[in-house]
Amino acid sequence: GLPGGPVTNSLGEYSGTVDCGWSGTVTPTLAGYTFTPASADYTDVHSDQTQDFTADLITYIISGTVTKNSSGLEHVTMNGLPGNPNTNAAGEYSAAVEFGWSGTVTPRLNHHVFSPSFIEYNDITADQAGQDYTATLNTYTIAGTVTSGGSGLSGVTITGLPASPVTIADGTYSDPVDHGWSGTAAPALAGYTFTPANIPYANVT
């Protein structure tokens, strides 16, 4: 609003010259900032005037939910956001970032993998809601071979494993289990006994 549109110096100071009797509105502007007051009105100026403004950097919210099996997952650390916030009991997180913020957000929780594994942000100029992730437990494979007379034995059901896999022609079997799984695997086929009769597993990692 001031004639010539003066710009603040390195100390934040500005000045402008107006004719006697000038009227107008002075409004500070800088991308990414709001000002208090937002503007200053002048009417029929006949003396020097002083007007200070306070600038505040605009912030935006990045928020979302981390779910596992369609339920919110607590204690996931959102690395890369300011303060590295954790999800709450509902799996929700949020963080304030400054105008123009750029970064990469990577969710972390022991023994879990996430989809997407990260989200990149470049020059944020608006709230970023709905930044959601899906978590799954790490899985491991329990596998082996059942033999009879030195050759693979097919058709043996490995009971106790989550999918009760059946050995194929070469006698092999495999089954994925979640991190921390515990159980006892036991082979079964009519007419056969097995050594060992079963194998216990505790907290598979």
XYZ file of C-alpha atoms in Angstrom:
205
model
C 0.000 0.000 0.000
C 2.952 2.377 0.527
C 4.193 4.142 -2.611
C 7.059 2.202 -4.131
C 6.221 -0.948 -2.156
C 9.188 -0.859 0.262
C 10.782 -4.154 1.387
C 12.077 -4.817 4.913
C 15.833 -4.890 5.438
C 17.858 -7.563 7.278
C 16.636 -6.132 10.612
C 13.006 -6.256 9.554
C 12.777 -2.491 9.242
C 10.883 -0.641 6.524
C 9.995 2.947 5.675
C 8.071 4.741 3.008
C 7.400 8.343 2.054
C 3.911 9.654 1.403
C 2.546 13.086 0.492
C 0.887 15.246 3.143
C -2.772 14.234 3.382
C -2.171 10.720 2.030
C -4.721 8.054 2.841
C -4.363 4.345 2.252
C -3.893 0.874 3.683
C -0.523 -0.739 4.358
C -0.578 -4.534 4.100
C 2.579 -6.619 4.694
C 2.989 -9.697 2.505
C 5.516 -12.497 2.378
C 4.839 -16.015 1.122
C 4.330 -18.399 4.012
C 3.603 -15.776 6.666
C 0.619 -14.159 8.333
C 0.885 -10.773 10.005
C -0.569 -9.087 13.076
C -2.162 -6.717 12.452
C -3.064 -7.901 8.978
C -3.003 -4.309 7.744
C -2.936 -0.685 8.935
C -5.267 2.017 7.655
C -4.227 5.658 7.341
C -6.418 8.691 6.689
C -5.199 12.180 5.841
C -1.615 11.712 7.095
C -0.028 15.006 8.345
C 2.904 13.634 10.434
C 5.358 10.729 10.590
C 3.697 7.433 11.521
C 5.115 4.294 13.130
C 3.508 0.895 12.600
C 5.036 -2.426 13.631
C 3.842 -5.816 12.427
C 4.446 -9.279 13.898
C 5.011 -12.084 11.416
C 4.095 -15.726 12.048
C 5.194 -18.549 9.785
C 2.208 -20.468 8.446
C 2.092 -24.115 9.525
C 0.226 -27.045 8.031
C -0.832 -30.380 9.490
C 0.256 -33.742 8.122
C -2.044 -36.419 9.515
C -3.299 -39.924 8.929
C -3.917 -43.348 10.386
C -1.859 -46.533 10.577
C -3.950 -49.692 10.542
C -3.275 -53.379 11.002
C -6.025 -55.859 10.116
C -8.371 -52.855 9.643
C -7.783 -51.610 13.225
C -5.672 -48.681 14.396
C -2.105 -49.591 15.368
C -0.621 -47.792 18.398
C 3.021 -46.832 19.067
C 4.112 -46.534 15.424
C 6.858 -43.892 15.201
C 6.456 -41.564 12.235
C 10.129 -40.901 11.550
C 10.864 -37.761 9.567
C 8.005 -35.640 10.897
C 8.996 -32.931 13.396
C 9.286 -34.606 16.809
C 8.880 -38.102 15.302
C 5.347 -38.494 16.739
C 3.820 -41.856 17.669
C 0.371 -43.087 16.695
C -2.265 -43.080 19.441
C -4.532 -45.965 20.496
C -6.660 -45.414 17.370
C -3.577 -45.492 15.117
C -3.837 -41.760 14.409
C -0.943 -39.325 14.116
C -0.498 -35.674 13.241
C 2.325 -33.156 13.140
C 2.661 -29.489 12.255
C 5.164 -28.515 9.576
C 6.178 -25.069 8.389
C 5.257 -23.530 5.058
C 7.497 -25.001 2.367
C 8.508 -28.046 4.447
C 10.007 -30.979 2.584
C 10.889 -34.385 3.959
C 10.313 -38.120 3.949
C 8.059 -39.796 6.502
C 8.803 -43.438 7.323
C 6.666 -45.415 9.801
C 8.547 -47.712 12.199
C 7.445 -50.389 14.654
C 9.502 -53.454 15.547
C 8.615 -56.591 13.587
C 6.243 -54.785 11.197
C 6.384 -53.738 7.562
C 4.312 -50.891 6.123
C 2.571 -50.041 2.885
C 3.541 -47.598 1.603
C 6.969 -47.917 3.206
C 7.356 -44.107 3.153
C 5.792 -40.904 1.774
C 7.860 -38.032 0.374
C 6.781 -34.390 0.669
C 8.137 -31.458 -1.297
C 7.440 -27.784 -0.543
C 4.240 -28.185 1.522
C 1.752 -25.345 1.012
C -1.452 -26.970 2.368
C -2.609 -29.435 5.019
C -1.919 -33.060 4.121
C -4.715 -35.211 5.570
C -5.396 -38.890 4.934
C -1.731 -39.873 4.838
C -2.512 -43.484 5.764
C -0.379 -46.599 6.069
C -1.182 -50.301 6.429
C 0.980 -52.447 8.715
C 1.568 -56.184 8.663
C 3.647 -58.350 10.957
C 6.884 -59.736 9.616
C 6.418 -63.318 8.521
C 8.867 -66.217 8.583
C 8.836 -69.584 6.875
C 8.879 -72.927 8.621
C 10.030 -75.529 6.099
C 11.470 -79.002 5.947
C 11.411 -82.415 4.353
C 9.757 -85.685 5.327
C 11.558 -88.796 4.113
C 10.896 -92.511 4.169
C 13.625 -94.979 3.212
C 15.857 -92.118 2.142
C 13.362 -90.622 -0.335
C 10.921 -87.765 0.013
C 7.464 -88.778 1.184
C 4.511 -86.917 -0.334
C 1.039 -86.478 1.130
C 2.159 -85.924 4.728
C 0.091 -83.275 6.508
C 2.043 -81.092 8.905
C -0.576 -80.412 11.542
C -0.192 -77.525 13.953
C 1.201 -75.120 11.366
C -1.228 -72.336 10.384
C -2.082 -73.737 6.932
C -1.491 -77.452 7.720
C 0.696 -77.817 4.612
C 1.020 -81.161 2.833
C 4.349 -82.444 1.553
C 4.804 -82.479 -2.224
C 6.440 -85.166 -4.377
C 9.953 -84.571 -3.027
C 8.706 -84.628 0.592
C 9.157 -80.916 1.199
C 6.722 -78.556 2.906
C 6.678 -74.908 3.949
C 4.306 -72.548 5.730
C 4.558 -68.857 6.667
C 4.021 -67.818 10.286
C 3.736 -64.388 11.873
C 6.468 -62.899 14.027
C 6.157 -64.341 17.522
C 4.199 -67.415 16.441
C 4.231 -70.388 18.809
C 2.912 -73.882 18.173
C 3.767 -77.514 17.627
C 4.183 -79.052 14.164
C 3.401 -82.754 13.853
C 3.495 -84.895 10.669
C 0.546 -87.179 9.966
C -0.055 -89.811 7.286
C -2.051 -93.002 7.733
C 0.214 -96.021 8.132
C 3.305 -94.065 9.164
C 5.036 -93.065 12.369
C 7.519 -90.197 12.401
C 10.739 -89.257 14.125
C 10.554 -86.794 15.724
C 6.819 -87.155 16.402
C 6.525 -83.353 16.572
C 8.590 -80.159 16.740
C 7.589 -77.367 19.149
C 8.170 -73.711 18.255
C 8.099 -70.799 20.685
C 8.077 -67.123 19.691
C 9.438 -67.515 16.157
C 11.589 -64.517 15.226
